[in-house]
């Protein structure tokens, strides 16, 4: 079976290479999915270059896939053979076939194609769970940094639909233009340029962005820290809290912390897409032989939205 294997972290031109691997053998409660499309997440590019300490022996990338069940779970759980699905395996999805726990699968209706579905799992699940962590948002002011990323795109649409007033922070006005169409009420290129104070701040950039966003928080407000896309460390001064966000709270967010099964959230995302209430942004669709090129472009921020590769 063909699969994308990690390349050399020292060779930027070959972050992955196509190679041969053994057929996947499902454990109890796992189905085998023939992959039709997968998307590349920024976190996976960090793993490939050694930037995250999550590469275990035999690790291969691939957490967001869509395809067809070709071997149903032996214990009778999950969808039957022949069912179209979207899936969120822990890894190994950039391949012709992958095993997936049935608790991490959702069936696809005919109205949702594999390319669209492949853009949903990690970013969509993160967005759903992030909003749950933030609490009720109707009528509240929300500041979102790193808004032009995959998670930010979904968060913008979901927050706007909840009745909140959302200010989106993006590196450039061009990268954030579509967020206004999705319901953002204001677009700025720095958290420091945001006007007024906010009940909730959703922070994903790190570095200088987090203290700047904290300064825009209402007294007693909530800052949810869910990423560090800049890969720059954060420095906070305790006394800065007395300059405005007195008694504010900072909460660290990890989408895997509360629940490591994802089927229910995937089902909700598919339902929203099918109903026309959620619109994945597909920045590029290419044959999976171009995966290395796509990773290079993602690292250079030359792709806006999700990068989806088709397996044929």
mmCIF file of C-alpha atoms in Angstrom:
data_model
loop_
_atom_site.group_PDB
_atom_site.id
_atom_site.type_symbol
_atom_site.label_atom_id
_atom_site.label_comp_id
_atom_site.label_asym_id
_atom_site.label_seq_id
_atom_site.Cartn_x
_atom_site.Cartn_y
_atom_site.Cartn_z
ATOM 1 C CA UNK A 1 0.000 0.000 0.000
ATOM 2 C CA UNK A 2 1.209 3.510 -0.809
ATOM 3 C CA UNK A 3 1.500 6.180 1.874
ATOM 4 C CA UNK A 4 3.217 9.465 2.563
ATOM 5 C CA UNK A 5 6.231 8.946 4.825
ATOM 6 C CA UNK A 6 8.046 11.645 6.828
ATOM 7 C CA UNK A 7 11.006 12.972 4.900
ATOM 8 C CA UNK A 8 14.095 14.601 6.301
ATOM 9 C CA UNK A 9 13.473 17.508 8.679
ATOM 10 C CA UNK A 10 16.734 18.972 7.345
ATOM 11 C CA UNK A 11 15.483 18.969 3.720
ATOM 12 C CA UNK A 12 12.750 21.591 3.366
ATOM 13 C CA UNK A 13 11.990 20.434 -0.183
ATOM 14 C CA UNK A 14 11.134 16.883 0.930
ATOM 15 C CA UNK A 15 9.013 17.050 4.086
ATOM 16 C CA UNK A 16 7.280 13.850 2.913
ATOM 17 C CA UNK A 17 8.009 11.129 0.372
ATOM 18 C CA UNK A 18 5.703 8.558 -1.188
ATOM 19 C CA UNK A 19 6.570 5.017 -0.148
ATOM 20 C CA UNK A 20 5.253 1.527 0.495
ATOM 21 C CA UNK A 21 3.864 0.415 3.871
ATOM 22 C CA UNK A 22 2.039 -2.637 5.158
ATOM 23 C CA UNK A 23 -1.725 -2.824 4.900
ATOM 24 C CA UNK A 24 -3.392 -1.494 8.073
ATOM 25 C CA UNK A 25 -4.694 -4.096 10.489
ATOM 26 C CA UNK A 26 -7.732 -2.892 12.449
ATOM 27 C CA UNK A 27 -7.918 -3.379 16.195
ATOM 28 C CA UNK A 28 -11.201 -4.017 17.990
ATOM 29 C CA UNK A 29 -13.646 -1.205 17.296
ATOM 30 C CA UNK A 30 -11.786 0.012 14.207
ATOM 31 C CA UNK A 31 -12.852 0.200 10.570
ATOM 32 C CA UNK A 32 -10.626 0.387 7.489
ATOM 33 C CA UNK A 33 -11.285 3.445 5.312
ATOM 34 C CA UNK A 34 -10.164 3.818 1.689
ATOM 35 C CA UNK A 35 -8.984 7.425 1.623
ATOM 36 C CA UNK A 36 -10.333 9.639 -1.158
ATOM 37 C CA UNK A 37 -9.104 12.980 0.202
ATOM 38 C CA UNK A 38 -7.139 14.357 3.139
ATOM 39 C CA UNK A 39 -6.240 17.809 4.370
ATOM 40 C CA UNK A 40 -2.970 19.117 5.785
ATOM 41 C CA UNK A 41 -2.993 20.846 9.157
ATOM 42 C CA UNK A 42 -0.404 23.376 10.218
ATOM 43 C CA UNK A 43 0.340 21.315 13.330
ATOM 44 C CA UNK A 44 1.311 18.388 11.115
ATOM 45 C CA UNK A 45 3.845 20.565 9.323
ATOM 46 C CA UNK A 46 5.336 21.380 12.744
ATOM 47 C CA UNK A 47 5.555 17.674 13.514
ATOM 48 C CA UNK A 48 7.274 16.983 10.212
ATOM 49 C CA UNK A 49 9.960 19.579 10.888
ATOM 50 C CA UNK A 50 10.465 18.335 14.439
ATOM 51 C CA UNK A 51 8.851 21.380 16.014
ATOM 52 C CA UNK A 52 6.467 19.334 18.168
ATOM 53 C CA UNK A 53 7.551 16.416 20.302
ATOM 54 C CA UNK A 54 4.837 14.071 19.087
ATOM 55 C CA UNK A 55 6.596 11.855 16.572
ATOM 56 C CA UNK A 56 6.577 8.304 17.915
ATOM 57 C CA UNK A 57 8.312 5.345 16.302
ATOM 58 C CA UNK A 58 6.627 4.546 13.006
ATOM 59 C CA UNK A 59 4.585 7.761 13.043
ATOM 60 C CA UNK A 60 3.120 8.978 9.764
ATOM 61 C CA UNK A 61 1.004 12.114 9.300
ATOM 62 C CA UNK A 62 -2.705 12.186 8.578
ATOM 63 C CA UNK A 63 -5.495 13.219 10.937
ATOM 64 C CA UNK A 64 -8.177 14.560 8.549
ATOM 65 C CA UNK A 65 -9.544 12.156 5.948
ATOM 66 C CA UNK A 66 -12.653 11.350 3.968
ATOM 67 C CA UNK A 67 -13.401 8.205 2.008
ATOM 68 C CA UNK A 68 -15.311 4.930 2.063
ATOM 69 C CA UNK A 69 -15.387 2.115 4.610
ATOM 70 C CA UNK A 70 -13.906 -0.963 2.932
ATOM 71 C CA UNK A 71 -13.801 -3.130 6.051
ATOM 72 C CA UNK A 72 -16.362 -2.601 8.785
ATOM 73 C CA UNK A 73 -15.391 -3.042 12.431
ATOM 74 C CA UNK A 74 -15.443 -6.698 13.453
ATOM 75 C CA UNK A 75 -17.338 -5.923 16.656
ATOM 76 C CA UNK A 76 -20.307 -4.561 14.695
ATOM 77 C CA UNK A 77 -19.870 -0.947 15.790
ATOM 78 C CA UNK A 78 -19.797 1.915 13.325
ATOM 79 C CA UNK A 79 -20.824 2.171 9.676
ATOM 80 C CA UNK A 80 -21.138 -0.760 7.289
ATOM 81 C CA UNK A 81 -18.784 -1.542 4.431
ATOM 82 C CA UNK A 82 -19.456 0.804 1.501
ATOM 83 C CA UNK A 83 -20.464 3.774 3.680
ATOM 84 C CA UNK A 84 -18.978 7.175 2.805
ATOM 85 C CA UNK A 85 -17.402 8.760 5.879
ATOM 86 C CA UNK A 86 -15.312 11.585 7.272
ATOM 87 C CA UNK A 87 -12.800 10.535 9.907
ATOM 88 C CA UNK A 88 -10.296 11.816 12.441
ATOM 89 C CA UNK A 89 -7.694 9.098 13.060
ATOM 90 C CA UNK A 90 -4.782 9.816 15.416
ATOM 91 C CA UNK A 91 -2.338 9.552 12.479
ATOM 92 C CA UNK A 92 -1.505 7.573 9.313
ATOM 93 C CA UNK A 93 -4.247 9.106 7.150
ATOM 94 C CA UNK A 94 -2.057 10.271 4.257
ATOM 95 C CA UNK A 95 -2.307 6.854 2.669
ATOM 96 C CA UNK A 96 -4.474 4.737 0.407
ATOM 97 C CA UNK A 97 -6.119 3.135 3.442
ATOM 98 C CA UNK A 98 -6.203 3.847 7.175
ATOM 99 C CA UNK A 99 -7.727 2.269 10.268
ATOM 100 C CA UNK A 100 -10.000 4.547 12.298
ATOM 101 C CA UNK A 101 -11.800 3.963 15.606
ATOM 102 C CA UNK A 102 -15.502 3.853 14.807
ATOM 103 C CA UNK A 103 -16.066 6.490 17.515
ATOM 104 C CA UNK A 104 -14.108 8.889 15.293
ATOM 105 C CA UNK A 105 -16.201 8.430 12.141
ATOM 106 C CA UNK A 106 -19.264 10.203 10.777
ATOM 107 C CA UNK A 107 -21.339 9.206 7.778
ATOM 108 C CA UNK A 108 -21.522 11.572 4.808
ATOM 109 C CA UNK A 109 -24.705 12.398 2.913
ATOM 110 C CA UNK A 110 -24.552 12.560 -0.870
ATOM 111 C CA UNK A 111 -24.648 16.365 -0.693
ATOM 112 C CA UNK A 112 -21.221 16.575 0.998
ATOM 113 C CA UNK A 113 -18.289 15.546 -1.190
ATOM 114 C CA UNK A 114 -15.014 14.050 0.050
ATOM 115 C CA UNK A 115 -12.943 17.185 -0.590
ATOM 116 C CA UNK A 116 -15.257 19.334 1.518
ATOM 117 C CA UNK A 117 -15.471 16.695 4.237
ATOM 118 C CA UNK A 118 -11.700 16.286 4.473
ATOM 119 C CA UNK A 119 -11.413 19.949 5.466
ATOM 120 C CA UNK A 120 -13.643 19.477 8.514
ATOM 121 C CA UNK A 121 -12.135 17.309 11.254
ATOM 122 C CA UNK A 122 -9.336 18.930 13.256
ATOM 123 C CA UNK A 123 -10.197 22.577 12.566
ATOM 124 C CA UNK A 124 -13.938 22.037 12.822
ATOM 125 C CA UNK A 125 -13.795 19.969 16.009
ATOM 126 C CA UNK A 126 -11.445 22.527 17.563
ATOM 127 C CA UNK A 127 -13.839 25.352 16.689
ATOM 128 C CA UNK A 128 -16.855 23.574 18.188
ATOM 129 C CA UNK A 129 -15.066 22.718 21.414
ATOM 130 C CA UNK A 130 -13.466 26.137 21.675
ATOM 131 C CA UNK A 131 -16.880 27.784 21.640
ATOM 132 C CA UNK A 132 -18.103 25.405 24.332
ATOM 133 C CA UNK A 133 -15.098 26.397 26.456
ATOM 134 C CA UNK A 134 -15.915 30.073 25.921
ATOM 135 C CA UNK A 135 -19.487 29.650 27.157
ATOM 136 C CA UNK A 136 -22.653 31.422 25.936
ATOM 137 C CA UNK A 137 -21.735 34.153 23.443
ATOM 138 C CA UNK A 138 -25.052 35.676 22.336
ATOM 139 C CA UNK A 139 -24.885 39.449 22.684
ATOM 140 C CA UNK A 140 -21.247 39.423 23.807
ATOM 141 C CA UNK A 141 -18.167 41.044 22.242
ATOM 142 C CA UNK A 142 -15.554 38.527 21.090
ATOM 143 C CA UNK A 143 -11.994 39.137 19.861
ATOM 144 C CA UNK A 144 -10.418 36.388 17.745
ATOM 145 C CA UNK A 145 -6.725 36.439 16.825
ATOM 146 C CA UNK A 146 -5.228 34.356 14.025
ATOM 147 C CA UNK A 147 -8.654 34.467 12.468
ATOM 148 C CA UNK A 148 -7.649 33.682 8.899
ATOM 149 C CA UNK A 149 -6.473 30.157 9.772
ATOM 150 C CA UNK A 150 -8.538 27.013 9.397
ATOM 151 C CA UNK A 151 -9.879 27.115 12.946
ATOM 152 C CA UNK A 152 -10.487 30.866 12.766
ATOM 153 C CA UNK A 153 -12.609 30.515 9.646
ATOM 154 C CA UNK A 154 -14.967 28.071 11.383
ATOM 155 C CA UNK A 155 -14.955 30.021 14.655
ATOM 156 C CA UNK A 156 -15.928 33.210 12.827
ATOM 157 C CA UNK A 157 -18.942 31.622 11.171
ATOM 158 C CA UNK A 158 -20.074 29.822 14.331
ATOM 159 C CA UNK A 159 -19.585 32.836 16.626
ATOM 160 C CA UNK A 160 -21.463 35.127 14.247
ATOM 161 C CA UNK A 161 -24.320 32.616 14.043
ATOM 162 C CA UNK A 162 -24.519 32.563 17.849
ATOM 163 C CA UNK A 163 -25.375 36.272 17.941
ATOM 164 C CA UNK A 164 -22.028 37.610 19.135
ATOM 165 C CA UNK A 165 -20.218 40.727 17.936
ATOM 166 C CA UNK A 166 -16.915 39.421 16.556
ATOM 167 C CA UNK A 167 -13.712 41.335 15.810
ATOM 168 C CA UNK A 168 -11.293 39.265 13.729
ATOM 169 C CA UNK A 169 -7.534 39.851 13.820
ATOM 170 C CA UNK A 170 -5.575 38.798 10.720
ATOM 171 C CA UNK A 171 -2.050 39.518 9.495
ATOM 172 C CA UNK A 172 -3.363 41.462 6.499
ATOM 173 C CA UNK A 173 -6.713 42.889 5.465
ATOM 174 C CA UNK A 174 -6.577 40.746 2.310
ATOM 175 C CA UNK A 175 -6.298 37.503 4.312
ATOM 176 C CA UNK A 176 -9.291 38.475 6.421
ATOM 177 C CA UNK A 177 -11.623 39.878 3.777
ATOM 178 C CA UNK A 178 -13.807 36.765 3.589
ATOM 179 C CA UNK A 179 -14.341 36.784 7.359
ATOM 180 C CA UNK A 180 -16.501 39.883 7.010
ATOM 181 C CA UNK A 181 -18.713 37.936 4.612
ATOM 182 C CA UNK A 182 -18.970 35.141 7.180
ATOM 183 C CA UNK A 183 -20.284 37.497 9.861
ATOM 184 C CA UNK A 184 -17.329 39.242 11.502
ATOM 185 C CA UNK A 185 -18.340 42.806 12.379
ATOM 186 C CA UNK A 186 -14.823 44.252 12.356
ATOM 187 C CA UNK A 187 -11.450 43.331 10.870
ATOM 188 C CA UNK A 188 -8.126 44.593 12.240
ATOM 189 C CA UNK A 189 -4.517 43.602 11.611
ATOM 190 C CA UNK A 190 -3.420 43.804 15.253
ATOM 191 C CA UNK A 191 -5.134 43.125 18.562
ATOM 192 C CA UNK A 192 -3.836 46.501 19.721
ATOM 193 C CA UNK A 193 -5.914 48.167 16.977
ATOM 194 C CA UNK A 194 -9.193 46.655 18.163
ATOM 195 C CA UNK A 195 -11.645 49.209 19.542
ATOM 196 C CA UNK A 196 -13.267 48.986 22.954
ATOM 197 C CA UNK A 197 -13.143 46.050 25.333
ATOM 198 C CA UNK A 198 -14.228 42.439 24.897
ATOM 199 C CA UNK A 199 -16.035 39.912 27.051
ATOM 200 C CA UNK A 200 -14.126 36.992 25.507
ATOM 201 C CA UNK A 201 -10.763 36.809 23.735
ATOM 202 C CA UNK A 202 -9.852 33.714 21.701
ATOM 203 C CA UNK A 203 -6.064 33.801 21.248
ATOM 204 C CA UNK A 204 -4.087 31.551 18.913
ATOM 205 C CA UNK A 205 -0.986 33.490 17.879
ATOM 206 C CA UNK A 206 1.186 33.778 20.988
ATOM 207 C CA UNK A 207 4.242 36.032 21.155
ATOM 208 C CA UNK A 208 3.324 39.698 21.422
ATOM 209 C CA UNK A 209 -0.251 38.987 20.356
ATOM 210 C CA UNK A 210 -1.407 37.494 23.654
ATOM 211 C CA UNK A 211 -0.523 40.440 25.953
ATOM 212 C CA UNK A 212 -1.963 42.857 23.376
ATOM 213 C CA UNK A 213 -5.193 40.841 23.264
ATOM 214 C CA UNK A 214 -5.305 40.590 27.063
ATOM 215 C CA UNK A 215 -5.220 44.404 27.262
ATOM 216 C CA UNK A 216 -8.481 44.493 25.271
ATOM 217 C CA UNK A 217 -10.304 42.253 27.763
ATOM 218 C CA UNK A 218 -13.092 43.501 30.035
ATOM 219 C CA UNK A 219 -12.559 43.279 33.826
ATOM 220 C CA UNK A 220 -13.550 39.759 34.804
ATOM 221 C CA UNK A 221 -13.422 38.625 31.179
ATOM 222 C CA UNK A 222 -12.100 35.359 29.770
ATOM 223 C CA UNK A 223 -9.097 34.795 27.492
ATOM 224 C CA UNK A 224 -8.940 31.294 25.989
ATOM 225 C CA UNK A 225 -5.453 30.464 24.737
ATOM 226 C CA UNK A 226 -5.755 27.790 22.050
ATOM 227 C CA UNK A 227 -2.612 28.068 19.950
ATOM 228 C CA UNK A 228 0.754 29.657 19.314
ATOM 229 C CA UNK A 229 0.938 29.949 15.543
ATOM 230 C CA UNK A 230 3.776 32.486 15.720
ATOM 231 C CA UNK A 231 5.858 29.869 17.593
ATOM 232 C CA UNK A 232 7.135 32.746 19.725
ATOM 233 C CA UNK A 233 7.082 32.528 23.547
ATOM 234 C CA UNK A 234 4.680 34.667 25.570
ATOM 235 C CA UNK A 235 5.685 36.980 28.422
ATOM 236 C CA UNK A 236 3.011 38.335 30.772
ATOM 237 C CA UNK A 237 3.375 40.913 33.526
ATOM 238 C CA UNK A 238 1.149 40.216 36.521
ATOM 239 C CA UNK A 239 0.596 43.936 37.082
ATOM 240 C CA UNK A 240 -0.820 44.359 33.574
ATOM 241 C CA UNK A 241 -4.035 42.823 34.904
ATOM 242 C CA UNK A 242 -4.607 45.921 37.053
ATOM 243 C CA UNK A 243 -4.467 48.198 33.992
ATOM 244 C CA UNK A 244 -7.832 46.998 32.669
ATOM 245 C CA UNK A 245 -8.587 43.273 32.732
ATOM 246 C CA UNK A 246 -8.753 43.141 36.525
ATOM 247 C CA UNK A 247 -9.844 39.702 37.779
ATOM 248 C CA UNK A 248 -9.670 38.367 34.234
ATOM 249 C CA UNK A 249 -9.135 34.670 33.621
ATOM 250 C CA UNK A 250 -6.765 32.936 31.214
ATOM 251 C CA UNK A 251 -7.715 29.381 30.244
ATOM 252 C CA UNK A 252 -5.521 27.010 28.256
ATOM 253 C CA UNK A 253 -7.453 25.037 25.633
ATOM 254 C CA UNK A 254 -6.625 21.664 24.093
ATOM 255 C CA UNK A 255 -9.310 20.137 21.884
ATOM 256 C CA UNK A 256 -8.363 16.626 22.980
ATOM 257 C CA UNK A 257 -8.480 17.267 26.727
ATOM 258 C CA UNK A 258 -12.168 16.709 27.495
ATOM 259 C CA UNK A 259 -13.005 13.920 25.054
ATOM 260 C CA UNK A 260 -10.846 11.882 22.682
ATOM 261 C CA UNK A 261 -13.758 10.578 20.625
ATOM 262 C CA UNK A 262 -14.912 12.779 17.801
ATOM 263 C CA UNK A 263 -17.806 11.100 16.012
ATOM 264 C CA UNK A 264 -20.549 13.264 17.532
ATOM 265 C CA UNK A 265 -18.740 16.497 16.672
ATOM 266 C CA UNK A 266 -18.012 15.283 13.153
ATOM 267 C CA UNK A 267 -21.688 14.442 12.720
ATOM 268 C CA UNK A 268 -22.628 17.953 13.874
ATOM 269 C CA UNK A 269 -20.158 19.539 11.444
ATOM 270 C CA UNK A 270 -21.445 17.448 8.535
ATOM 271 C CA UNK A 271 -25.015 18.420 9.420
ATOM 272 C CA UNK A 272 -24.098 22.134 9.441
ATOM 273 C CA UNK A 273 -22.362 21.865 6.070
ATOM 274 C CA UNK A 274 -25.252 19.928 4.522
ATOM 275 C CA UNK A 275 -27.682 22.568 5.787
ATOM 276 C CA UNK A 276 -25.621 25.414 4.295
ATOM 277 C CA UNK A 277 -24.776 26.835 7.727
ATOM 278 C CA UNK A 278 -21.020 26.125 7.639
ATOM 279 C CA UNK A 279 -18.776 26.724 4.649
ATOM 280 C CA UNK A 280 -15.288 25.186 4.617
ATOM 281 C CA UNK A 281 -12.752 27.376 2.837
ATOM 282 C CA UNK A 282 -10.811 25.234 0.367
ATOM 283 C CA UNK A 283 -7.663 27.089 -0.638
ATOM 284 C CA UNK A 284 -6.279 24.433 -2.979
ATOM 285 C CA UNK A 285 -7.144 20.917 -4.187
ATOM 286 C CA UNK A 286 -4.365 18.803 -5.704
ATOM 287 C CA UNK A 287 -3.352 15.222 -6.339
ATOM 288 C CA UNK A 288 -1.596 13.735 -3.333
ATOM 289 C CA UNK A 289 1.621 13.455 -5.325
ATOM 290 C CA UNK A 290 1.884 17.220 -4.699
ATOM 291 C CA UNK A 291 1.752 16.943 -0.906
ATOM 292 C CA UNK A 292 5.350 18.134 -0.412
ATOM 293 C CA UNK A 293 4.678 21.225 -2.542
ATOM 294 C CA UNK A 294 1.541 22.009 -0.550
ATOM 295 C CA UNK A 295 3.404 21.719 2.756
ATOM 296 C CA UNK A 296 6.048 24.142 1.506
ATOM 297 C CA UNK A 297 3.369 26.618 0.453
ATOM 298 C CA UNK A 298 1.564 26.290 3.780
ATOM 299 C CA UNK A 299 4.791 26.989 5.636
ATOM 300 C CA UNK A 300 5.230 30.119 3.518
ATOM 301 C CA UNK A 301 1.592 31.134 4.160
ATOM 302 C CA UNK A 302 0.875 31.087 0.436
ATOM 303 C CA UNK A 303 -2.374 29.114 0.830
ATOM 304 C CA UNK A 304 -5.415 30.635 2.476
ATOM 305 C CA UNK A 305 -7.895 28.127 3.797
ATOM 306 C CA UNK A 306 -7.651 24.358 3.765
ATOM 307 C CA UNK A 307 -5.258 22.465 1.538
ATOM 308 C CA UNK A 308 -6.864 19.224 0.363
ATOM 309 C CA UNK A 309 -5.125 16.371 -1.459
ATOM 310 C CA UNK A 310 -7.021 13.749 -3.446
ATOM 311 C CA UNK A 311 -5.917 10.107 -3.476
ATOM 312 C CA UNK A 312 -6.466 8.357 -6.769
#
